Coordinates of N, CA and C in Angstrom, one line a residue:
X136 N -108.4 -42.9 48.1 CA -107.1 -43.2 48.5 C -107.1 -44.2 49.7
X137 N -108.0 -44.0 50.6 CA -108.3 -45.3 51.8 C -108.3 -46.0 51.1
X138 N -109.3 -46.4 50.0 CA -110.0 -47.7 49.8 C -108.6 -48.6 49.0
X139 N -108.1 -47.5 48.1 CA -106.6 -48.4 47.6 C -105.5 -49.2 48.9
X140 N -105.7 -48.0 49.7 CA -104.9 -48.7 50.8 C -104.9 -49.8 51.5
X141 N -106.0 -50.0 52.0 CA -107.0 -50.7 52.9 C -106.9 -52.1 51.2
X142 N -107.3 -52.1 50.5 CA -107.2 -52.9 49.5 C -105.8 -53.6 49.6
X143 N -104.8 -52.9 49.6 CA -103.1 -53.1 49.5 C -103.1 -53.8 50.5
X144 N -103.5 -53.4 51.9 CA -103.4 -54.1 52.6 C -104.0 -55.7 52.9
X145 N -105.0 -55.5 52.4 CA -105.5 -56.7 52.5 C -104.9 -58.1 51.3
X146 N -104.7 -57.4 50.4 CA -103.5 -58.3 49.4 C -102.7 -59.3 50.0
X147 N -101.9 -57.8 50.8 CA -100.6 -58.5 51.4 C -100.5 -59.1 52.4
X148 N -101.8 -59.5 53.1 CA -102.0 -60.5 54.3 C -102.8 -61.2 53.8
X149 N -103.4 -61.9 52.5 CA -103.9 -62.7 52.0 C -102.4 -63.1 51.2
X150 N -101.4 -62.6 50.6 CA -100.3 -63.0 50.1 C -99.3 -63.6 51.2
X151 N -99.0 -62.8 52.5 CA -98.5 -63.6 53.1 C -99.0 -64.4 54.1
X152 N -100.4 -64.7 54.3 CA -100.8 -66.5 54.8 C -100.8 -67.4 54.0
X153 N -100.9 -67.2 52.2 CA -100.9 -68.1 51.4 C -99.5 -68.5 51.2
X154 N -98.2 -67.7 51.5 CA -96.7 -68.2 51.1 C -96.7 -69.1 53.0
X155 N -97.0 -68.8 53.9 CA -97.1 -69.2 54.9 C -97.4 -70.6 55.2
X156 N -98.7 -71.2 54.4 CA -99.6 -72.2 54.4 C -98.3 -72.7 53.1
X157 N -98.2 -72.5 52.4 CA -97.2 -73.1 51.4 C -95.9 -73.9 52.0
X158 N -95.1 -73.2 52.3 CA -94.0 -73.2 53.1 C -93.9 -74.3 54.5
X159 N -95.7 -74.1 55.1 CA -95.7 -75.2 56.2 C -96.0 -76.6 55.8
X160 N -96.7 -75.9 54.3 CA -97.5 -77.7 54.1 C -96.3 -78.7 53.1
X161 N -95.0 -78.0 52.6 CA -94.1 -78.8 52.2 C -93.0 -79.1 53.4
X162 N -93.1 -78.7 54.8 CA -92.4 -79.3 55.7 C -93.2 -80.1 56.6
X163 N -94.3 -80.1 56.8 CA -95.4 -81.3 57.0 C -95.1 -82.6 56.3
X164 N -95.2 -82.1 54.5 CA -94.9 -83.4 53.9 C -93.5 -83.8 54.1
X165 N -92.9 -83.5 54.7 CA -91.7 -84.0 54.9 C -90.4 -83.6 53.7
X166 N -90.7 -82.1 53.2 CA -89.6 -81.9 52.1 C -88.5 -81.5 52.4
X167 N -87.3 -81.5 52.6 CA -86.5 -80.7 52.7 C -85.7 -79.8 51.7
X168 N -84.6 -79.1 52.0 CA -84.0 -78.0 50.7 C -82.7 -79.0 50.4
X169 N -82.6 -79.2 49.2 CA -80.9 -80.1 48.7 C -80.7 -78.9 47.1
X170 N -78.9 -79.8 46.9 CA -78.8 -78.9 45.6 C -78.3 -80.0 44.9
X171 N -78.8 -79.3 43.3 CA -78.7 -80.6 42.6 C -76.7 -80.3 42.1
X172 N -75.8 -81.3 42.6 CA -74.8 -81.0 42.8 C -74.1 -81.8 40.6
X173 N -75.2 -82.5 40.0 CA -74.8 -83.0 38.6 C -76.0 -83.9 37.9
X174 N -75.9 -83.7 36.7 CA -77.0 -84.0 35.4 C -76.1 -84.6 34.9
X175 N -76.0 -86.1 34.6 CA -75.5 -86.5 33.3 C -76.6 -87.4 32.8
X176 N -76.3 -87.6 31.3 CA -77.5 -88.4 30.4 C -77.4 -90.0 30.6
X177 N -78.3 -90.6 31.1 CA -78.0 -92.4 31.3 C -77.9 -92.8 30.1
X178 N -76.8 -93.7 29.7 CA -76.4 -94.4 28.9 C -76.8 -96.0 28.9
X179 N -78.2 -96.4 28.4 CA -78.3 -97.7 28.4 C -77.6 -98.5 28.0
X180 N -77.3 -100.0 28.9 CA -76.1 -100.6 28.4 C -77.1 -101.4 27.1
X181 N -76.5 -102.1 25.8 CA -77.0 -103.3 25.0 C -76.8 -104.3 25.4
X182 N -77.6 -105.1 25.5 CA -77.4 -106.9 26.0 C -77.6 -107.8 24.8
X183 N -76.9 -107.3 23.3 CA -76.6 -108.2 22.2 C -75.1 -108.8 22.4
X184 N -75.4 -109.8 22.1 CA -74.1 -110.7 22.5 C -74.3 -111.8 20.9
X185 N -73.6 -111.1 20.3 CA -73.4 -111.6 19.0 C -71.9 -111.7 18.0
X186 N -72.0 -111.6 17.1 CA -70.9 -111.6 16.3 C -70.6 -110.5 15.4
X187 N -71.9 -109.6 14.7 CA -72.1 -108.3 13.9 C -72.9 -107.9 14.5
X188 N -72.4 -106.5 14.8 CA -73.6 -105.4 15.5 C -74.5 -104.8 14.5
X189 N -74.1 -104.9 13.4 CA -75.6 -104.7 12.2 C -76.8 -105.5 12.4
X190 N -76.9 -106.7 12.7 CA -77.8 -107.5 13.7 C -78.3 -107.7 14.4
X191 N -77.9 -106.5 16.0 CA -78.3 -106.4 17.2 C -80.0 -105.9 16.7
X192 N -80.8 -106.4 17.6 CA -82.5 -105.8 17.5 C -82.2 -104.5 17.7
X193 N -83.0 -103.3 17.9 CA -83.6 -101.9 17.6 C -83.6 -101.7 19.3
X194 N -83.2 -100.7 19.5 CA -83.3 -99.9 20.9 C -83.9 -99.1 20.5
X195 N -85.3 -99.1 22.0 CA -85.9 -98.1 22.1 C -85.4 -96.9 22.2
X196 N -85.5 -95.4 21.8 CA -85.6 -94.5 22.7 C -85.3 -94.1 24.3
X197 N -84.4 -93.6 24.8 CA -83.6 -93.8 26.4 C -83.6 -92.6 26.5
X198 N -84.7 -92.1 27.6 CA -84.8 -90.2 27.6 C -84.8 -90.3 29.3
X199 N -82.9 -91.1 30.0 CA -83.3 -90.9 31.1 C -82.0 -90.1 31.6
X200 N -82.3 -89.2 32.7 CA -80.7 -88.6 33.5 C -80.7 -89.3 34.8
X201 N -79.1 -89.3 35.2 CA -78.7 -89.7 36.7 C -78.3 -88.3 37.0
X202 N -79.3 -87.5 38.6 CA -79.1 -86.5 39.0 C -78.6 -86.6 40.3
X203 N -77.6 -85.9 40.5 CA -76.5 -86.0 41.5 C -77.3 -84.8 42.6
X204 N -78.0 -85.6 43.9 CA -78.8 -84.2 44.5 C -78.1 -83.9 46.2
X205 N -77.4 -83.1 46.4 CA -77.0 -83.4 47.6 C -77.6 -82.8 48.6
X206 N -78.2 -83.6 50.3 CA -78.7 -83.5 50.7 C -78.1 -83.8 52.6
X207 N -78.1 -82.5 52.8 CA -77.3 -82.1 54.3 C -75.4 -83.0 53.6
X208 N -75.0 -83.9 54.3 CA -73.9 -84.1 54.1 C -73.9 -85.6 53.3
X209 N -74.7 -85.8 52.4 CA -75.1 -87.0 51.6 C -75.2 -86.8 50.1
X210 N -75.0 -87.6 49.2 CA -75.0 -87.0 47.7 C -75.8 -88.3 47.2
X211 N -77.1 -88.2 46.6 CA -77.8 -89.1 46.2 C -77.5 -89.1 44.5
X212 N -78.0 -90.0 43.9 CA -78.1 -90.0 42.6 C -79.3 -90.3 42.0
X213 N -80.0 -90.2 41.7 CA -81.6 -90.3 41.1 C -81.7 -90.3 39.6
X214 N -82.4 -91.5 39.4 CA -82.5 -91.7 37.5 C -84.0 -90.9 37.1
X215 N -83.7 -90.3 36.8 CA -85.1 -89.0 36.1 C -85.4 -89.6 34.5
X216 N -86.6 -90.6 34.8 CA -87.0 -91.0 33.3 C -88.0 -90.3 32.9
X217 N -87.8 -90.0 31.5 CA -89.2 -89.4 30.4 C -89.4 -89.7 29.1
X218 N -90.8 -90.0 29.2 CA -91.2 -90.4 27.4 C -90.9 -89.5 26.7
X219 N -90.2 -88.6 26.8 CA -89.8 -87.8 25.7 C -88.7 -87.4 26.3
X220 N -87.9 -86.0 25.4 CA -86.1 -85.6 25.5 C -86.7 -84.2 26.2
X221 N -87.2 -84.1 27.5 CA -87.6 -83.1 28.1 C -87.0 -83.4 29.7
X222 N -86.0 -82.3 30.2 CA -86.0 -82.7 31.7 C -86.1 -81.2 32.2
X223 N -86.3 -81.1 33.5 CA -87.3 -79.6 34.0 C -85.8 -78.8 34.3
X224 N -86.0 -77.4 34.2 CA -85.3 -76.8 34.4 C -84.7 -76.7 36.1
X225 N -85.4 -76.9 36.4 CA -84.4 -77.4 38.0 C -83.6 -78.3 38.4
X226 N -83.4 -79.4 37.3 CA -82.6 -79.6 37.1 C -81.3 -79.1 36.6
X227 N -80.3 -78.6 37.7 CA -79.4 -77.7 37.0 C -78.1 -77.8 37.7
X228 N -77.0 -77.7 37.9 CA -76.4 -78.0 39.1 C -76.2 -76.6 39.9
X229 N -75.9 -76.6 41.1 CA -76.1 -75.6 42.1 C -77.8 -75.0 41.8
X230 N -78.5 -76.0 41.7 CA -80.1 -74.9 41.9 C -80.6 -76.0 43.1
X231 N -81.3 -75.4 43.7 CA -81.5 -75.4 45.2 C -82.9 -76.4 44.7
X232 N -83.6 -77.2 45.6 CA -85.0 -78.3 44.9 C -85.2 -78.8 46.1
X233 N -86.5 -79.1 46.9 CA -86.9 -79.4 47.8 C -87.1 -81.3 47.0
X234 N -87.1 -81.8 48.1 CA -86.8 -82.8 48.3 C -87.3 -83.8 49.5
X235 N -88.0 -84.7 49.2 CA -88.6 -86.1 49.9 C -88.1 -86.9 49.8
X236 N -87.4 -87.5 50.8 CA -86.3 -88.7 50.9 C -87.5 -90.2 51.1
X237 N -87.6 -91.2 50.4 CA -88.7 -92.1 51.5 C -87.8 -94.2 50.5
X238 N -87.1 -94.5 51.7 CA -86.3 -95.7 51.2 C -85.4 -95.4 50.2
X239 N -85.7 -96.2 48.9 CA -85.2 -96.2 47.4 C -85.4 -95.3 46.7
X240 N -86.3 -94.3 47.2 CA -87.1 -93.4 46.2 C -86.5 -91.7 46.5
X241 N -86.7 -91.1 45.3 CA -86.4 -90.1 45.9 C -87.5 -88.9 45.2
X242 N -88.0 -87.8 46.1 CA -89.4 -87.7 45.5 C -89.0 -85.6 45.4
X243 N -89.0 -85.2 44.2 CA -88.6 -84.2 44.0 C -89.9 -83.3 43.3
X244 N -90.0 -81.9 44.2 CA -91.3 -81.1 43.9 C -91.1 -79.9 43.2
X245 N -91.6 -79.7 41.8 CA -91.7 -78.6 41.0 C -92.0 -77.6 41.7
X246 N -91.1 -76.2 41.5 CA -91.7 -75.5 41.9 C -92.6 -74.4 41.4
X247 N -93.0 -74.6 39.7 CA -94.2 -74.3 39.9 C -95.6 -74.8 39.1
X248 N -95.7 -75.8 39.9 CA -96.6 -76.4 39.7 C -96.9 -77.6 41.3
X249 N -98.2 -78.2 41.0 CA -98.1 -79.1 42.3 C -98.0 -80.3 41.9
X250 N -97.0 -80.5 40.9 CA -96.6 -81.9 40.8 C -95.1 -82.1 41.3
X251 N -94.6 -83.7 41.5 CA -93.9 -83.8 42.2 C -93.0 -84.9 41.3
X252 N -91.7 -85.1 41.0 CA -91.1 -85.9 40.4 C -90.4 -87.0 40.8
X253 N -90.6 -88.4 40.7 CA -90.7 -89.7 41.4 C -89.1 -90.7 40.8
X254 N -87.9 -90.3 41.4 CA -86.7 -90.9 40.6 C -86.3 -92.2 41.8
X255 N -85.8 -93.0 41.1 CA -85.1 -94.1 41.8 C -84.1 -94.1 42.4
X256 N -83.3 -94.2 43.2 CA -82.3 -93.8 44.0 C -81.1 -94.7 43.5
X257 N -80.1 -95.0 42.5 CA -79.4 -95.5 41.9 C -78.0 -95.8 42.5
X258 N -77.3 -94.4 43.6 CA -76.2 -94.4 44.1 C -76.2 -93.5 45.5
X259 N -75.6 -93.7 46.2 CA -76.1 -93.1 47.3 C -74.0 -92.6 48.0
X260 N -74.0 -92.2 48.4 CA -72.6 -91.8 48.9 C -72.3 -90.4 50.5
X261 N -71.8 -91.0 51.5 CA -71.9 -89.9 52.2 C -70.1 -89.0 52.3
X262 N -70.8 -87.6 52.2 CA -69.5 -86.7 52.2 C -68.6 -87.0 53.0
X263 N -67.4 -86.4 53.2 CA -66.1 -86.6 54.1 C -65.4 -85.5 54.3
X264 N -66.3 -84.1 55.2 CA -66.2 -82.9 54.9 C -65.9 -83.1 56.1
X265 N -65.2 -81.3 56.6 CA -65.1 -81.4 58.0 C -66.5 -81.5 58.4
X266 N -67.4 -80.2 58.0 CA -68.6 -79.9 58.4 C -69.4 -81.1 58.7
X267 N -69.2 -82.3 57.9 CA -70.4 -83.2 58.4 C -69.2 -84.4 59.4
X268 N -70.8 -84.8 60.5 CA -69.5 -85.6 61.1 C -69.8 -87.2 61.0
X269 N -69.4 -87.8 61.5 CA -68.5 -89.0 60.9 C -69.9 -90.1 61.1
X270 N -70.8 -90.3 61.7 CA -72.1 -91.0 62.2 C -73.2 -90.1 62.6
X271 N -74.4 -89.8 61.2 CA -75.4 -89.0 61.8 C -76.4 -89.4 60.3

């Protein structure tokens, strides 16, 4: 019965320095918490300029979304491209997704896995809430 105990214990301080180390090393990298506020499917424009559209050349394949991610009192929009018709489940609206702001880019971290998702920053817009105030 000790030895189960003493075991239990030590789990759970090997469990929580590892959520600990986790938690610090994505605020190190600079991540913060945003919610993804909209998902819509990008609609590429065609650039045939002709007279019968039976004649336009062949379009590739277009497997991209614009994600609406809002972050403190700011609403970004990020183009999420993939070679295939796969986008991650956190993408969702109201789900909560840490988040790396850096220029143009906007750098979004699976959570489970240690990969990180790399979208372009397409539209940017700040809220007009009470809560947020008017220059920050």
């Amino acid at each position: 019965m000790k030895k189960n105990l003493m075991l239990l214990g030590l789990v759970s301080c090997v469990l929580l320095i590892g959520s600990y180390a986790d938690t610090k090393k994505k605020s190190e990298e600079g991540y913060q918490t945003a919610t993804v506020v909209s998902v819509e499917k990008h609609q590429a424009q065609s650039n045939y300029v002709g007279g019968n559209p039976s004649d336009a050349p062949l379009q590739a394949d277009d497997y991209s979304y614009d994600i609406g991610i809002r972050l403190e009192c700011n609403v970004y929009v990020g183009r999420y491209e993939s070679a295939t018709d796969y986008l991650p489940s956190v993408f969702a609206p109201n789900h909560e997704v840490d988040v790396r702001l850096q220029k143009h880019i906007l750098y979004v971290s699976l959570p489970f896995s240690d990969r990180e998702v790399k979208m372009g920053i397409v539209s940017h817009r700040r809220l007009k809430e009470s809560g947020c105030p008017a220059n920050s």
